[in-house]
Coordinates of C-alpha atoms in Angstrom, one line a residue:
M1 CA 41.2 94.8 159.7
D2 CA 44.2 97.1 159.4
I3 CA 43.0 98.3 156.0
I4 CA 39.9 99.7 157.7
I5 CA 42.0 101.7 160.2
Y6 CA 44.2 103.1 157.4
V7 CA 41.1 104.1 155.3
I8 CA 39.8 105.9 158.4
I9 CA 43.1 107.6 158.9
F10 CA 43.2 108.6 155.2
I11 CA 39.8 110.1 155.5
I12 CA 40.9 112.0 158.6
G13 CA 44.0 113.2 156.6
I14 CA 42.1 114.6 153.6
V15 CA 39.6 116.3 156.0
F16 CA 42.6 118.0 157.7
G17 CA 44.0 118.8 154.3
S18 CA 40.8 120.6 153.4
F19 CA 41.1 122.6 156.6
Y20 CA 44.7 123.4 155.8
T21 CA 43.8 125.0 152.5
L22 CA 41.0 126.9 154.1
A23 CA 43.2 128.2 156.9
V24 CA 46.0 129.2 154.5
Y25 CA 43.5 131.2 152.4
R26 CA 41.6 132.9 155.3
I27 CA 44.1 133.6 158.1
P28 CA 46.2 136.1 156.1
K29 CA 42.9 137.9 155.2
G30 CA 41.8 138.0 158.8
Q31 CA 38.7 135.8 158.1
D32 CA 37.1 133.3 160.5
I33 CA 38.2 129.7 160.0
T34 CA 35.7 127.9 162.2
H35 CA 32.2 129.4 161.9
T36 CA 31.9 130.9 158.4
R37 CA 30.8 128.5 155.7
S38 CA 33.1 127.8 152.8
Y39 CA 32.4 129.7 149.6
C40 CA 33.8 129.9 146.1
P41 CA 36.5 132.6 146.0
K42 CA 35.4 133.5 142.4
C43 CA 31.6 133.9 142.7
N44 CA 31.3 134.0 146.6
H45 CA 28.5 131.4 146.4
K46 CA 28.3 129.3 149.6
L47 CA 29.2 125.7 149.0
S48 CA 27.0 122.8 149.9
F49 CA 28.1 119.5 151.6
L50 CA 28.5 117.8 148.2
D51 CA 31.0 120.6 147.1
L52 CA 33.1 120.1 150.2
I53 CA 34.0 116.4 150.2
P54 CA 37.8 116.5 150.2
V55 CA 39.5 115.1 147.1
F56 CA 36.3 113.5 145.7
S57 CA 34.4 116.7 145.1
Y58 CA 37.3 118.1 143.0
I59 CA 37.2 114.9 140.9
F60 CA 33.5 114.7 140.5
L61 CA 33.2 118.4 139.6
R62 CA 36.2 118.1 137.3
G63 CA 38.1 120.8 139.0
K64 CA 35.4 123.5 138.4
C65 CA 33.0 125.4 140.7
R66 CA 29.5 123.9 140.4
Y67 CA 28.0 127.5 140.3
C68 CA 30.2 129.7 138.2
K69 CA 32.1 127.0 136.3
E70 CA 35.5 128.7 137.1
K71 CA 38.4 126.4 137.5
I72 CA 39.4 125.4 141.1
R73 CA 43.1 125.7 141.8
P74 CA 44.7 122.3 141.7
R75 CA 46.6 123.0 144.9
Y76 CA 43.5 122.3 146.9
F77 CA 43.2 118.8 145.5
I78 CA 47.0 118.2 145.8
I79 CA 47.2 119.3 149.4
E80 CA 44.2 117.2 150.5
L81 CA 45.6 114.1 148.7
I82 CA 49.1 114.6 150.1
S83 CA 47.7 115.2 153.6
G84 CA 45.8 111.9 153.4
I85 CA 48.7 109.9 152.1
S86 CA 51.0 111.5 154.7
F87 CA 48.7 110.6 157.6
V88 CA 48.6 107.0 156.4
A89 CA 52.3 106.8 155.9
I90 CA 53.1 108.2 159.4
A91 CA 50.5 105.9 161.0
Y92 CA 52.0 102.9 159.2
L93 CA 55.6 103.9 160.1
M94 CA 54.5 104.3 163.7
N95 CA 53.2 100.7 163.5
L96 CA 49.7 101.9 164.3
N97 CA 47.6 98.8 163.6
I98 CA 44.9 96.7 165.3
E99 CA 47.4 94.4 166.9
S100 CA 49.8 97.0 168.4
I101 CA 47.5 99.9 169.0
T102 CA 47.7 101.5 172.5
I103 CA 46.6 104.7 174.1
T104 CA 50.1 106.0 174.1
K105 CA 50.4 105.5 170.3
I106 CA 47.1 107.2 169.7
I107 CA 48.2 110.2 171.8
D108 CA 51.6 110.3 170.0
F109 CA 49.8 110.2 166.6
A110 CA 47.4 112.9 167.7
F111 CA 50.3 115.2 168.7
I112 CA 51.9 114.5 165.3
V113 CA 48.6 115.5 163.6
L114 CA 48.6 118.7 165.6
Y115 CA 52.2 119.3 164.6
L116 CA 51.5 118.7 160.9
T117 CA 48.6 121.2 161.2
F118 CA 51.1 123.8 162.5
V119 CA 53.9 123.2 160.0
I120 CA 51.7 122.9 156.9
I121 CA 49.6 126.0 157.7
M122 CA 52.6 127.9 158.7
A123 CA 54.4 127.0 155.5
G124 CA 51.4 127.9 153.3
I125 CA 50.9 131.3 155.0
D126 CA 54.6 132.0 154.9
K127 CA 54.7 131.3 151.2
E128 CA 51.8 133.6 150.6
D129 CA 52.5 136.4 153.1
R130 CA 55.3 135.8 155.6
S131 CA 54.2 138.7 157.8
K132 CA 51.0 136.9 158.7
T133 CA 52.4 133.8 160.3
K134 CA 52.4 135.0 163.9
P135 CA 49.0 133.5 165.0
I136 CA 49.9 130.0 163.7
I137 CA 53.4 130.1 165.2
M138 CA 51.9 130.9 168.6
Y139 CA 49.6 127.9 168.1
G140 CA 52.8 125.9 167.5
V141 CA 54.3 127.2 170.7
I142 CA 51.2 126.3 172.7
I143 CA 50.9 122.7 171.4
S144 CA 54.7 122.3 171.9
I145 CA 54.4 123.3 175.6
I146 CA 51.5 120.9 176.1
Y147 CA 53.5 118.1 174.4
I148 CA 56.5 118.9 176.6
V149 CA 54.3 118.5 179.7
Y150 CA 53.0 115.2 178.3
L151 CA 56.6 114.0 177.6
C152 CA 57.7 115.0 181.1
I153 CA 54.9 112.8 182.6
I154 CA 55.8 109.7 180.5
D155 CA 59.5 110.2 180.3
Q156 CA 60.9 111.9 183.4
T157 CA 64.5 110.9 182.6
S158 CA 64.6 113.6 179.9
I159 CA 63.1 116.4 182.0
Y160 CA 66.2 118.6 181.7
R161 CA 66.1 118.4 178.0
Y162 CA 62.5 119.6 177.9
G163 CA 63.4 122.3 180.3
I164 CA 66.0 123.6 177.9
Y165 CA 63.3 123.8 175.2
L166 CA 61.1 125.8 177.5
L167 CA 64.1 128.1 178.3
F168 CA 64.7 128.7 174.6
Y169 CA 61.0 129.5 174.1
L170 CA 61.2 132.0 177.0
I171 CA 64.3 133.7 175.7
V172 CA 63.0 134.1 172.1
L173 CA 59.5 135.3 173.3
V174 CA 61.1 137.9 175.6
L175 CA 63.3 139.2 172.9
D176 CA 60.4 139.2 170.5
T177 CA 58.2 141.2 172.9
I178 CA 61.0 143.7 173.5
A179 CA 61.5 144.1 169.7
L180 CA 57.7 144.5 169.3
K181 CA 57.5 147.3 171.9
K182 CA 60.4 149.2 170.3
K183 CA 59.5 148.9 166.6
A184 CA 55.8 148.0 166.9
E185 CA 56.1 145.2 164.4
D186 CA 56.7 141.4 164.4
R187 CA 60.3 140.4 163.7
Y188 CA 60.4 137.6 161.1
T189 CA 63.7 136.3 162.6
Y190 CA 62.1 135.6 165.9
N191 CA 59.2 133.8 164.1
I192 CA 61.7 131.5 162.4
L193 CA 63.5 130.8 165.7
L194 CA 60.2 129.9 167.3
T195 CA 59.4 127.7 164.4
A196 CA 62.8 125.9 164.6
I197 CA 62.3 125.3 168.3
T198 CA 58.8 123.8 167.7
M199 CA 60.3 121.6 165.0
A200 CA 63.0 120.4 167.4
V201 CA 60.4 119.5 170.1
F202 CA 58.3 117.3 167.7
T203 CA 60.8 116.0 165.2
G204 CA 64.1 116.0 167.2
E205 CA 67.3 118.1 167.1
Y206 CA 68.9 116.1 164.3
V207 CA 66.0 116.3 161.9
T208 CA 65.7 120.1 162.6
I209 CA 69.4 120.7 162.1
L210 CA 69.3 118.8 158.8
A211 CA 66.3 120.8 157.7
I212 CA 68.1 124.1 158.6
I213 CA 71.2 123.0 156.7
T214 CA 69.1 122.1 153.7
T215 CA 67.3 125.4 153.8
L216 CA 70.5 127.4 154.0
L217 CA 72.0 125.5 151.1
A218 CA 68.8 126.2 149.1
I219 CA 69.1 129.9 149.9
V220 CA 72.7 130.0 148.9
I221 CA 72.1 128.2 145.6
Y222 CA 69.1 130.5 144.9
E223 CA 71.3 133.6 145.6
L224 CA 74.0 132.3 143.2
L225 CA 71.5 131.6 140.5
Q226 CA 69.9 135.1 140.9
K227 CA 73.4 136.7 140.7
I228 CA 74.2 134.7 137.5
K229 CA 70.9 135.6 136.0
N230 CA 71.3 139.3 136.9
R231 CA 74.8 139.4 135.5
K232 CA 73.6 137.9 132.1
N233 CA 70.9 140.5 132.0
N234 CA 73.1 143.3 133.1
V235 CA 70.9 143.9 136.1
E236 CA 72.2 145.3 139.4
N237 CA 72.6 142.5 142.0
K238 CA 70.2 142.8 145.0
A239 CA 70.0 140.7 148.1
V240 CA 67.0 138.4 147.8
A241 CA 67.5 136.2 150.9
E242 CA 65.7 138.7 153.1
N243 CA 62.6 138.3 151.0
I244 CA 62.6 134.5 150.9
S245 CA 59.9 132.6 152.7
I246 CA 62.3 130.8 155.0
G247 CA 59.5 129.1 157.0
F248 CA 58.1 127.5 153.9
Y249 CA 61.4 126.1 152.7
L250 CA 62.2 125.0 156.3
A251 CA 59.0 123.0 156.6
I252 CA 59.5 120.9 153.5
P253 CA 62.8 119.2 154.4
N254 CA 61.6 118.9 158.0
I255 CA 58.6 116.8 157.1
I256 CA 60.7 114.7 154.6
F257 CA 63.5 114.0 157.1
F258 CA 61.0 113.2 159.8
I259 CA 59.3 110.6 157.7
F260 CA 62.7 109.1 156.8
V261 CA 63.6 108.9 160.5
L262 CA 60.3 107.1 161.2
A263 CA 61.1 104.7 158.4
Y264 CA 64.6 104.1 159.8
Y265 CA 63.2 103.2 163.2
R266 CA 60.4 101.1 161.6
Y267 CA 62.7 98.9 159.5
L268 CA 66.3 99.2 160.7
V269 CA 66.0 99.5 164.5

C-alpha cells in the first residue's frame, strides 16, 4: 500500500518539476505562468496534453519537439526527474506512510513542497538573471509568515523564536524599501538576506549556517581559481564575487543538508 502513496507523491513531484521549469523560463521574461498554454520556445507551437506529461513526454519524444524536431534542453527532463525523486525521498524520510500518516504530517509535507517550490525557482531564476528574483523571494517571505503562524499554533513554546524571525524579516524589508526609494533599484544583498531567513524558517538555523559556510567557501575557491587562471593568461584580476549567483549556490547545499538532517532524525534519533 505504501508503494501506491510514493508513486502518487512521485507523480506530484514531477508535475511540480514541470512547473518549476516553466516558472524559471517565464518569470524573468515577465510572462504569465498560470493561464498561458505551454509552447515550444523554438517554433512557438502550442503543446498538446501528450507533449506535457512530465518525464515521460521527453522520453517518448526522444528529447525533440513533436512539431519542429528541435532538441529539447535536457534540463527540463532532469529537473522533473530530480523533483519527483526528491519529493519521494523527503516523504520517506518524514515517515509518511499509510500506517503513520496524520493531518499534521500532511500539512508539514505540504509546507515543505511550498518551500521547495520557492528555493528551486529562486535558484533557477538567480542562475539565469539574478535581478529578476524579487517576486519569488516575496513569495518565500509570504509562505514563511504563514508557516510561522502555523508553528505558533501547534508549538507555542517556541513563539519567541518565531518572533525573532519576523523581526528579522521586518528589519530587512524596511532597509530594502529605504534602499529602493533612494536608488530606485532592488538590492541583491537584501534579496539574499531574505532568502537566508526563509531558509532558516523552513530548514533550521544549523542547516542554513552550513549552507552559507559552504557557499562562502565555494566563492573563495572560485575567486582563487579565477586569479590563478588570469595570472597564467596575463589577464588583469577583476573581482567576480559580485557577479556570482549567490542564491543559486546557496540553494544547492541548503537542500542537500536538509535531506541529510531528515535522514539523521529518521535513522539515528
